[in-house]
Amino acid sequence: MARKTITQDAVYEVCYVCDAVFSPDGASAAYVVAEVKGKGDKERQELSIWLVDIESGERRRLTLGKGGSYHPRFSKDGSNLYFLSTREKLPQIYCMPVAGGEAEAVTQLPQGAGPFEITPDGKSIVFATLASPPAKPSDDDNVRVSAPWYRFDPVPGYLKDVKQALFVMRIGREPKAVTEAEGLILSFAISPDSKRVVLARTAVPGHEFFDADLELVTLGRKPHSEHLLASNIPSQMSWSEDGASLVYVTNGKGLASQQAVFVLPIGADKPQNRTSATDIMIGTAIQAHNPARIQGRQRIVDGKLYTTATVGGEANLVRVSLTGRKRVTPISAGQRITYLMDERGGNILHISQDPLNPPALCMTNIESGDERVIADHNTVWREKYLLPDVERVVAKSERKVEIEGWVLKPKRGRAPYRTILSIHGGPHAGYGYAFAYDFLELVGEGYAVAFMNPRGSTGYGEAFTRSILGVWGHPELKDFHAFLDELVRRKISHPDKLGVTGISGGGHLSGWLIGHTDRFKAAVPEQGVYNMLSMWGTSDAGKALIEIEMGGPLHKIPMKYWELSPIAYAHKCKTPTLLLQGEDDIRCPMEQAEQLYAALEHHGCEVELIRMKNCNHGAQVGGRTQLRRFRMDVMKDWFARHIR
């Protein structure tokens, strides 16, 4: 049977594996699948939990009914499965027998429960959530602001109203708060003896964006807390096997640096960087345009840390030594991106994806490196549709700097193709071998989709990442031209049929490009940064991000802020431009798009502004399906009108 062209409806048939854990005996795994259910106004992204037998690959769905079910965790003996569910609207912890049976609510908190872990002794559940239900909004809710950082995308409202505490619940009893209610608890780790918890708390008084405090909580009849360390927000965190140290991953030099592994002995005041001998990005740091919100984890086995590392456009499993000589040893390889989920008996459970394969559940043996797919829900989908060819492209920019990128080429039609250049956000992030449903939708319309990692991206060393500080837009402009020139030279892209788009930092660079070149026939910047002067004071990231990126504080170098703003060059723009901005976005606030819209319109450029309702930063890619469909419909219409 002939394969079909990819359409918008086709990409909504995809299932995404987005979380997984081994059973205690390692014979099975519980995992979460995200898929679209319903049609029209009732269409929704649904999360369900499945169980797969590791040996046979047989799988069965465990959760049904209304609401989403996610975050599975096995009881110590493996007989029960605990999970979060929104079947009663607010997330609560539920428990069900693995062998089959009804799920029962374990918590019934009026403010809902948060992501949890079961203590190693199997006796208690630990989770973080609001200390009390938020107050209902009123017409007279006047807000007094006194903190340097008071809003955080995607937290609704104001940070002062969403104070969280750590809760401990003896299984079979009621949960109790064991810390003060303050700030947001972003992650925590339970000690091997089940007696202590280290948590990362942010948004407390005095914090700026990306600040975190590591706090040690001793459990027992009279729980008490003590401050461990001021840090950047950690993305992963766990205890050493002997309970003597904390092992965590964070940006060692702040927002504009690559992530590293740190070891902090309990009681010490200075952590040790265990990956400083290798210029490598720890963690999976590749932007994926799909709704599978996957959070990678780390595991410590025999005194070594297992996690992932990003190299170029790939992210694979690595082993990091925690004592002695500093070593980072690859465990797996491949043109894909991987998130570590769990480890048991020398096997690593992970989720992997690439441009033609949505996230699937896989397992790799540490000793042999043998890998196999455990659960893939998209075999029929791949056989049904005509997927593009993927070509890696390396271009030489100024001073022979190598720039890596890729292009998805449609199977139908002839080269050179109409081509859309997509630019990643961050700016310190990257594109690579990820599955992007919106790219495939554009391919289905006959476009080639090109994406690349200009200077400033992660995965190519610390110097490459930091090379744009104080010169935003200038190195990248040369890199984009070199990359597009290479696509034209290879006769992949038609030089007179180019479009550009990008989200956040990619929105900024889209806006920057159209003020510096006329080679694009149409542009769709999304949720971008266009005026650094106002971004400094209106974004939740504001001062913390922009002062680093601009190379100094606003009052000392105001002209540099202006000179590195796309709005300063809007009067030169002749490219028809469609601006997409979320009404609820506080990372790149609506005023950014309003200013660029006003400047482009004033100078006679064809421009429209789409104000996306109920849309915070990036929600048009991973949020409500209706919003995702709308975003792609207006984007495709704009490109179709101007690129022929």
XYZ file of C-alpha atoms in Angstrom:
644
model
C 0.000 0.000 0.000
C 1.325 3.441 -0.956
C 2.313 5.602 1.940
C 0.368 8.787 2.607
C 1.626 12.362 2.707
C 1.948 13.701 6.243
C -0.888 16.014 7.257
C -1.742 17.822 10.462
C -4.091 15.018 11.480
C -1.317 12.510 10.792
C 1.078 14.023 13.331
C -1.669 13.915 15.966
C -1.809 10.129 15.648
C 1.660 9.831 17.200
C 2.113 8.329 20.683
C 4.971 9.556 22.902
C 6.616 7.600 25.712
C 7.518 10.227 28.295
C 8.368 8.512 31.624
C 9.339 5.027 32.849
C 10.560 3.058 35.894
C 11.702 -0.513 36.455
C 9.817 -2.826 38.802
C 11.915 -3.777 41.869
C 12.907 -7.132 40.324
C 13.697 -5.565 36.945
C 11.364 -7.972 35.143
C 8.934 -5.301 34.008
C 8.610 -1.560 33.639
C 5.791 0.932 34.082
C 5.795 3.747 31.560
C 3.696 6.728 30.510
C 2.245 7.322 27.047
C 1.013 10.701 25.807
C -1.511 10.557 22.969
C -4.318 12.660 21.532
C -7.906 11.608 22.233
C -11.212 13.104 21.112
C -11.989 15.531 18.313
C -12.670 19.226 17.890
C -13.320 21.112 21.117
C -13.049 17.848 23.073
C -9.639 16.947 21.665
C -7.030 16.640 24.407
C -3.603 15.267 25.176
C -4.059 12.250 27.462
C -1.507 10.539 29.712
C -1.885 6.859 30.560
C 0.276 4.283 32.341
C 1.287 0.980 30.767
C 3.131 -2.102 31.999
C 5.592 -3.990 29.788
C 7.280 -7.343 30.391
C 10.998 -6.822 29.728
C 11.646 -10.318 28.378
C 8.604 -10.875 26.145
C 7.711 -7.280 25.303
C 4.055 -7.948 26.139
C 2.341 -4.823 27.367
C -0.974 -3.829 28.862
C -2.596 -0.552 29.751
C -3.048 -0.059 33.502
C -4.999 3.199 33.742
C -8.238 4.121 32.011
C -10.965 6.680 32.435
C -11.058 10.438 32.716
C -8.089 12.563 33.608
C -4.434 11.863 33.012
C -2.347 9.322 34.918
C 1.415 9.740 35.140
C 4.525 9.567 37.375
C 4.401 5.811 38.189
C 6.377 4.393 41.139
C 6.376 0.777 42.387
C 5.981 -0.214 46.019
C 9.091 -1.817 47.492
C 7.763 -5.363 46.964
C 6.482 -4.538 43.459
C 2.892 -5.562 44.173
C 1.408 -2.062 43.994
C 1.860 0.884 41.686
C 1.574 4.446 42.953
C 0.966 7.271 40.499
C -0.408 10.790 40.056
C -3.774 11.309 38.420
C -5.977 14.278 37.554
C -9.181 12.220 37.395
C -10.631 14.548 40.076
C -9.108 17.625 38.390
C -6.377 18.345 40.946
C -3.477 15.870 40.890
C -3.603 13.335 43.717
C -1.556 10.220 44.502
C -3.298 6.929 43.748
C -2.410 3.298 44.368
C -3.462 0.209 42.420
C -2.468 -3.481 42.458
C -0.109 -4.292 39.592
C -1.945 -7.588 39.027
C -5.147 -5.659 38.347
C -7.860 -3.892 40.295
C -9.284 -0.490 41.112
C -7.082 2.458 41.938
C -7.664 4.155 45.275
C -6.789 7.709 46.220
C -3.911 7.936 48.683
C -4.093 11.710 49.072
C -7.098 14.006 49.048
C -5.416 17.335 49.575
C -7.462 20.412 48.622
C -4.346 21.908 47.006
C -3.421 18.664 45.230
C -0.236 16.591 45.467
C 3.003 16.918 43.523
C 5.589 14.546 42.046
C 6.590 12.064 44.741
C 9.092 9.365 45.614
C 8.810 6.352 47.909
C 11.508 6.122 50.573
C 14.055 3.306 50.072
C 12.656 1.443 53.114
C 9.253 1.434 51.386
C 7.446 2.896 54.375
C 6.743 6.499 53.365
C 5.944 8.764 50.431
C 7.670 12.132 50.041
C 6.346 14.918 47.829
C 6.313 18.701 47.466
C 3.188 20.743 46.931
C 1.490 23.985 47.930
C 1.178 24.337 51.680
C -2.482 25.319 51.243
C -4.951 25.902 48.405
C -4.442 29.198 46.574
C -6.963 31.904 47.364
C -9.722 32.430 44.819
C -9.082 35.509 42.649
C -11.032 38.656 43.404
C -11.654 41.892 41.545
C -9.909 43.685 44.420
C -6.688 41.646 44.322
C -4.259 44.553 44.292
C -0.695 43.271 44.284
C 2.200 44.730 46.247
C 5.587 43.684 44.819
C 8.745 43.886 46.931
C 10.889 40.940 45.721
C 13.537 41.143 42.951
C 11.953 38.071 41.305
C 8.210 37.781 41.684
C 6.869 35.893 38.609
C 7.928 32.653 36.959
C 6.740 31.190 33.660
C 4.695 28.904 33.712
C 3.560 29.464 37.334
C 0.215 31.326 37.233
C -0.116 34.486 39.250
C 2.636 35.621 41.603
C 5.301 33.609 43.370
C 4.311 34.968 46.783
C 0.990 33.134 46.424
C 2.389 29.692 45.566
C 4.572 28.759 48.505
C 5.448 25.078 48.687
C 6.410 22.713 51.495
C 7.833 19.202 51.628
C 5.333 16.593 52.797
C 5.992 13.124 54.205
C 3.243 10.527 54.405
C 3.643 7.243 56.216
C 1.845 4.791 53.914
C -1.666 4.350 55.263
C -1.626 7.647 57.166
C -2.185 11.327 56.462
C 0.547 13.499 54.879
C 2.326 16.062 57.061
C 4.411 19.074 56.074
C 7.995 18.746 57.330
C 9.358 22.105 56.120
C 8.320 25.714 56.145
C 6.144 26.876 53.258
C 8.455 29.048 51.185
C 9.288 29.407 47.503
C 9.108 26.554 45.000
C 10.607 23.110 45.605
C 11.822 22.053 42.168
C 13.418 18.716 43.066
C 14.445 16.566 46.016
C 16.371 13.369 46.776
C 15.897 10.880 49.626
C 18.932 9.435 51.418
C 19.603 5.679 51.208
C 18.681 5.237 54.902
C 15.328 7.035 54.357
C 16.110 9.475 57.183
C 17.083 12.609 55.246
C 15.953 14.561 52.220
C 17.881 17.146 50.231
C 15.705 19.584 48.338
C 16.328 22.410 45.882
C 14.250 25.447 46.739
C 13.932 28.545 44.568
C 11.971 31.821 44.545
C 12.582 32.585 48.221
C 13.070 36.210 49.356
C 16.224 37.679 47.849
C 16.453 35.184 45.007
C 17.002 36.248 41.426
C 15.953 34.086 38.489
C 17.769 30.706 38.447
C 18.929 30.976 42.085
C 18.416 27.922 44.296
C 19.153 26.890 47.866
C 20.023 23.292 48.646
C 18.433 22.361 51.959
C 18.902 19.270 54.144
C 15.793 18.005 55.934
C 16.218 15.438 58.705
C 13.045 13.379 59.144
C 11.722 11.769 62.330
C 9.401 12.828 65.120
C 10.726 16.371 65.050
C 11.832 17.133 61.452
C 14.267 20.001 61.076
C 15.985 21.753 58.164
C 19.398 23.264 57.612
C 20.839 25.228 54.718
C 23.483 23.393 52.701
C 24.514 25.552 49.772
C 23.505 28.388 47.478
C 23.501 27.130 43.907
C 22.071 27.436 40.459
C 18.931 25.357 39.939
C 19.945 21.670 39.610
C 18.392 19.611 36.816
C 19.185 16.251 38.450
C 19.988 15.324 42.043
C 20.680 12.157 44.076
C 22.602 10.823 47.071
C 25.790 8.801 46.924
C 25.315 5.149 47.845
C 26.890 5.617 51.275
C 24.737 8.657 52.053
C 27.785 10.846 52.597
C 27.471 13.130 49.554
C 25.013 14.809 47.246
C 25.514 14.397 43.499
C 23.801 16.903 41.243
C 23.882 18.460 37.759
C 23.726 22.199 37.172
C 25.228 25.036 35.122
C 28.552 25.580 36.845
C 29.075 29.128 35.566
C 25.460 30.229 35.400
C 22.882 30.496 32.650
C 25.380 30.917 29.821
C 27.369 27.761 30.519
C 27.186 24.024 29.974
C 25.854 21.712 32.687
C 28.340 19.773 34.801
C 28.284 17.075 37.522
C 29.009 18.240 41.078
C 29.676 16.251 44.255
C 28.982 17.942 47.593
C 29.990 16.045 50.759
C 27.316 16.641 53.414
C 28.779 19.203 55.780
C 31.141 20.704 53.196
C 30.671 24.205 51.783
C 32.206 23.731 48.343
C 31.172 21.165 45.708
C 33.644 19.451 43.372
C 33.104 19.597 39.605
C 33.543 16.002 38.397
C 33.326 16.785 34.667
C 35.678 19.791 34.512
C 38.339 17.713 32.729
C 35.977 17.143 29.794
C 34.472 20.028 27.825
C 31.081 18.372 27.589
C 27.416 19.197 28.191
C 25.910 16.885 30.815
C 22.231 16.091 30.356
C 19.938 16.061 27.351
C 19.952 19.667 26.140
C 18.332 19.423 22.727
C 15.133 21.278 21.912
C 12.411 18.830 20.884
C 9.276 20.127 19.175
C 6.827 17.617 20.565
C 4.500 17.375 23.588
C 6.504 14.648 25.384
C 7.819 16.595 28.364
C 10.562 14.199 29.382
C 12.676 14.823 32.471
C 15.911 12.838 32.401
C 17.233 11.284 35.617
C 20.533 10.026 36.958
C 21.454 6.803 38.739
C 24.493 5.907 40.864
C 25.791 2.336 40.591
C 28.990 1.069 42.233
C 30.216 4.585 42.934
C 29.690 5.848 39.365
C 27.065 8.192 38.009
C 25.016 7.195 34.973
C 23.366 10.021 33.073
C 23.347 11.472 29.537
C 25.603 13.930 27.727
C 24.897 16.115 24.703
C 27.523 16.179 21.962
C 26.507 18.177 18.919
C 23.026 17.072 17.940
C 23.237 13.756 19.788
C 22.525 12.882 23.433
C 23.553 9.474 24.715
C 24.277 7.554 27.920
C 27.519 8.199 29.781
C 29.236 7.092 32.999
C 30.893 9.715 35.229
C 33.489 8.810 37.857
C 32.662 10.276 41.270
C 36.039 9.637 42.926
C 39.644 9.535 41.762
C 40.483 10.508 38.208
C 37.801 12.548 36.452
C 36.369 10.507 33.597
C 33.304 10.639 31.370
C 32.870 7.337 29.533
C 30.303 6.827 26.723
C 27.885 3.937 27.270
C 25.837 4.298 24.089
C 26.087 6.090 20.757
C 23.827 6.970 17.887
C 22.153 9.732 15.924
C 19.334 10.232 18.404
C 18.615 11.878 21.731
C 18.224 9.867 24.915
C 16.866 10.442 28.422
C 17.922 8.099 31.224
C 14.944 6.868 33.248
C 16.090 4.107 35.622
C 18.643 1.351 36.317
C 18.246 -2.165 37.633
C 20.594 -5.148 37.596
C 23.085 -3.589 35.203
C 20.410 -2.499 32.706
C 19.562 1.119 31.951
C 16.007 2.037 31.024
C 15.870 5.037 28.722
C 13.658 6.915 26.282
C 15.118 7.609 22.851
C 13.915 9.468 19.768
C 15.184 10.741 16.425
C 13.683 12.863 13.614
C 11.719 9.934 12.153
C 11.005 7.984 15.348
C 8.921 9.417 18.209
C 10.071 8.746 21.791
C 10.115 5.011 22.548
C 11.179 2.971 25.582
C 14.548 1.229 25.289
C 16.974 -0.721 27.472
C 20.783 -0.845 27.345
C 23.048 -3.275 29.184
C 25.922 -1.452 30.905
C 28.458 -4.262 30.443
C 27.833 -5.280 26.841
C 26.281 -2.086 25.471
C 23.542 -4.204 23.884
C 20.404 -2.176 23.308
C 16.852 -3.073 22.389
C 13.485 -1.374 22.120
C 11.101 -2.359 24.921
C 7.955 -0.433 23.962
C 7.238 1.386 20.706
C 3.667 2.539 19.986
C 4.342 3.937 16.501
C 5.309 1.008 14.254
C 2.029 1.207 12.293
C 2.267 5.000 12.069
C 5.732 4.880 10.491
C 4.570 2.377 7.881
C 1.523 4.479 7.048
C 3.133 7.810 6.153
C 5.758 9.101 3.770
C 8.528 10.357 6.035
C 11.256 12.732 4.837
C 14.930 12.101 4.187
C 17.236 13.456 6.898
C 20.550 14.961 5.792
C 23.281 16.253 8.075
C 24.906 19.432 6.789
C 28.156 20.975 8.059
C 29.006 24.489 6.898
C 32.127 26.606 7.381
C 31.413 30.019 8.862
C 33.872 32.849 9.507
C 37.351 31.877 10.714
C 36.557 28.319 9.592
C 34.137 27.758 12.475
C 32.197 24.559 11.718
C 28.428 24.825 12.043
C 26.377 21.625 12.257
C 22.825 21.390 11.013
C 20.258 19.164 9.360
C 17.571 19.336 6.738
C 14.400 17.280 6.349
C 13.721 16.811 2.649
C 10.260 15.871 1.349
C 10.027 12.648 -0.646
C 7.655 14.267 -3.125
C 8.508 17.248 -5.280
C 11.821 18.263 -6.769
C 14.871 19.959 -5.359
C 15.736 22.732 -4.912
C 12.887 22.989 -2.394
C 11.070 25.837 -0.768
C 12.834 25.840 2.600
C 11.928 26.957 6.103
C 14.830 27.709 8.440
C 13.850 26.981 12.061
C 15.956 28.509 14.847
C 16.153 27.016 18.338
C 15.578 28.959 21.551
C 17.740 29.350 24.605
C 19.893 30.811 23.245
C 22.072 28.268 25.066
C 20.360 25.096 23.876
C 20.504 23.192 20.612
C 18.773 21.319 17.841
C 19.618 17.781 16.867
C 18.192 14.317 16.367
C 14.817 14.994 17.998
C 11.334 14.218 16.739
C 9.529 17.432 15.708
C 5.899 17.048 14.703
C 5.700 20.638 13.404
C 8.707 20.088 11.135
C 6.995 17.005 9.682
C 3.799 18.969 9.142
C 5.745 21.546 7.125
C 7.428 18.744 5.149
C 3.943 17.464 4.339
C 3.254 20.854 2.739
C 6.234 20.365 0.433
C 8.849 22.410 2.315
C 12.316 21.296 3.275
C 12.907 22.170 6.933
C 16.426 23.242 7.868
C 17.665 23.551 11.449
C 21.135 24.139 12.835
C 23.243 25.065 15.854
C 24.855 28.501 15.451
C 27.383 29.839 17.903
C 25.858 30.122 21.363
C 24.447 26.593 21.162
C 25.358 23.913 23.681
C 27.021 20.606 22.847
C 30.132 22.054 21.188
C 32.178 23.137 24.183
C 32.066 25.990 26.676
C 33.826 28.521 24.419
C 31.330 27.913 21.593
C 28.414 28.357 24.024
C 29.734 31.617 25.467
C 30.971 33.104 22.179
C 27.835 35.214 21.692
C 27.971 37.040 25.038
C 27.905 40.764 24.418
C 27.531 40.309 20.646
C 24.108 38.630 20.319
C 23.065 38.199 16.709
C 26.356 39.052 15.008
C 28.109 35.634 15.046
C 24.823 33.828 14.445
C 24.029 35.980 11.390
C 27.236 34.814 9.730
C 26.563 31.211 10.739
C 23.046 31.244 9.278
C 24.267 32.740 6.001
C 27.001 30.098 5.741
C 24.513 27.309 6.425
C 21.934 28.569 3.929
C 24.641 29.123 1.327
C 25.668 25.487 1.763
C 22.078 24.302 1.302
C 21.828 26.358 -1.875
C 25.222 25.103 -3.076
C 24.051 21.515 -2.613
C 20.912 22.400 -4.598
C 18.705 21.378 -1.662
C 17.189 24.825 -1.097
C 15.921 27.344 -3.638
C 17.683 30.679 -2.959
C 14.536 32.689 -3.727
C 12.102 30.540 -1.725
C 13.301 30.783 1.874
C 11.342 31.388 5.069
C 12.455 31.691 8.688
C 10.876 30.992 12.065
C 11.941 30.320 15.640
C 10.703 30.398 19.231
C 12.028 32.501 22.144
C 15.750 32.955 21.424
C 14.838 31.681 17.950
C 12.188 34.393 17.742
C 14.859 36.940 18.591
C 17.167 35.653 15.861
C 14.302 35.533 13.346
C 13.648 39.186 14.127
C 17.364 39.934 13.917
C 17.791 38.252 10.523
C 14.954 40.112 8.824
C 16.491 43.421 9.895
C 19.865 42.448 8.416
C 19.031 40.565 5.196
C 16.328 40.429 2.535
C 16.952 36.805 1.559
C 13.767 35.534 3.273
C 10.385 35.794 1.565
C 8.481 35.396 4.860
C 9.168 35.248 8.583
C 7.243 33.922 11.594
C 9.076 34.921 14.797
C 7.467 33.350 17.871
C 7.552 34.566 21.471
C 10.807 36.374 20.861
C 13.035 39.008 22.468
C 13.063 42.152 20.363
C 13.961 45.019 22.725
C 16.673 44.269 25.285
C 16.038 47.534 27.143
C 12.486 46.603 28.147
C 13.183 42.850 28.334
C 15.599 43.607 31.199
C 12.741 44.794 33.404
C 9.626 42.960 32.196
C 10.724 39.320 31.773
C 10.751 36.878 34.693
C 14.319 36.010 33.604
C 15.007 39.725 33.148
C 18.132 41.008 34.828
C 19.594 37.576 35.601
C 19.641 36.527 31.949
C 20.011 39.757 30.006
C 22.899 41.248 31.991
C 24.950 38.108 31.301
C 24.030 37.995 27.636
C 24.535 41.699 26.954
C 27.859 41.792 28.811
C 26.938 44.139 31.645
C 24.191 46.023 33.489
C 21.713 48.186 31.622
C 22.722 51.524 33.146
C 26.361 51.077 32.091
C 25.875 49.990 28.483
C 22.375 51.124 27.390
C 23.476 51.645 23.787
C 24.711 48.068 23.527
C 21.294 46.855 24.715
C 19.723 48.906 21.940
C 22.249 47.897 19.290
C 21.652 44.195 20.035
C 17.857 44.573 19.784
C 16.054 43.541 16.573
C 13.724 46.524 16.960
C 16.684 48.835 16.265
C 16.795 47.501 12.696
C 13.044 47.141 12.077
C 13.083 50.184 9.788
C 15.227 48.183 7.341
C 12.948 45.142 7.241
C 11.127 44.345 3.996
C 10.224 40.729 4.855
C 6.496 39.991 5.359
C 6.385 39.100 9.055
C 3.832 37.268 11.190
C 4.497 37.647 14.925
C 3.157 34.965 17.279
C 3.093 35.815 20.984
C 1.362 34.277 24.009
C -0.872 36.480 26.139
C 0.331 34.658 29.281
C 4.017 34.608 28.347
C 6.148 36.275 31.024
C 9.492 34.911 29.831
C 9.227 36.955 26.630
C 6.268 39.205 27.431
C 3.654 40.366 24.948
C 5.124 43.885 25.006
C 8.126 42.537 23.079
C 5.968 41.588 20.093
C 3.853 44.720 20.448
C 6.943 46.892 20.061
C 8.292 45.055 17.021
C 4.841 45.019 15.456
C 4.513 48.780 15.930
C 7.967 49.429 14.471
C 7.457 47.207 11.423
C 3.984 48.613 10.756
C 5.218 52.190 11.141
C 7.957 51.671 8.563
C 5.618 50.093 6.003
C 6.586 46.436 6.353
C 3.808 43.900 5.854
C 3.209 42.594 9.389
C 0.539 40.925 11.496
C 0.475 40.019 15.180
C -1.261 36.933 16.550
C -2.021 37.221 20.273
C -2.398 33.612 21.417
C -4.880 33.268 24.253
C -4.117 31.054 27.278
C -0.556 30.610 26.052
C 2.507 30.856 28.254
C 6.081 30.449 27.015
C 6.259 27.585 24.519
C 2.718 26.314 25.097
C 1.968 26.552 21.372
C 4.298 23.558 20.861
C 3.537 21.345 23.869
C 0.263 22.681 25.246
C -3.397 22.312 24.283
C -3.931 20.576 20.953
C -6.315 23.310 19.780
C -3.586 25.911 20.308
C -0.981 23.740 18.601
C -3.217 23.251 15.563
C -4.026 26.969 15.383
C -0.353 27.915 15.530
C 0.541 25.636 12.635
C -2.477 26.698 10.563
C -1.575 30.394 10.690
C 2.111 29.657 10.115
C 1.445 27.469 7.067
C -0.975 30.049 5.672
C 1.613 32.834 6.014
C 4.364 30.868 4.327
C 2.023 29.677 1.555
C 1.004 33.267 0.791
C 4.568 34.526 0.457
C 6.799 31.617 -0.626
C 5.762 30.322 -4.047
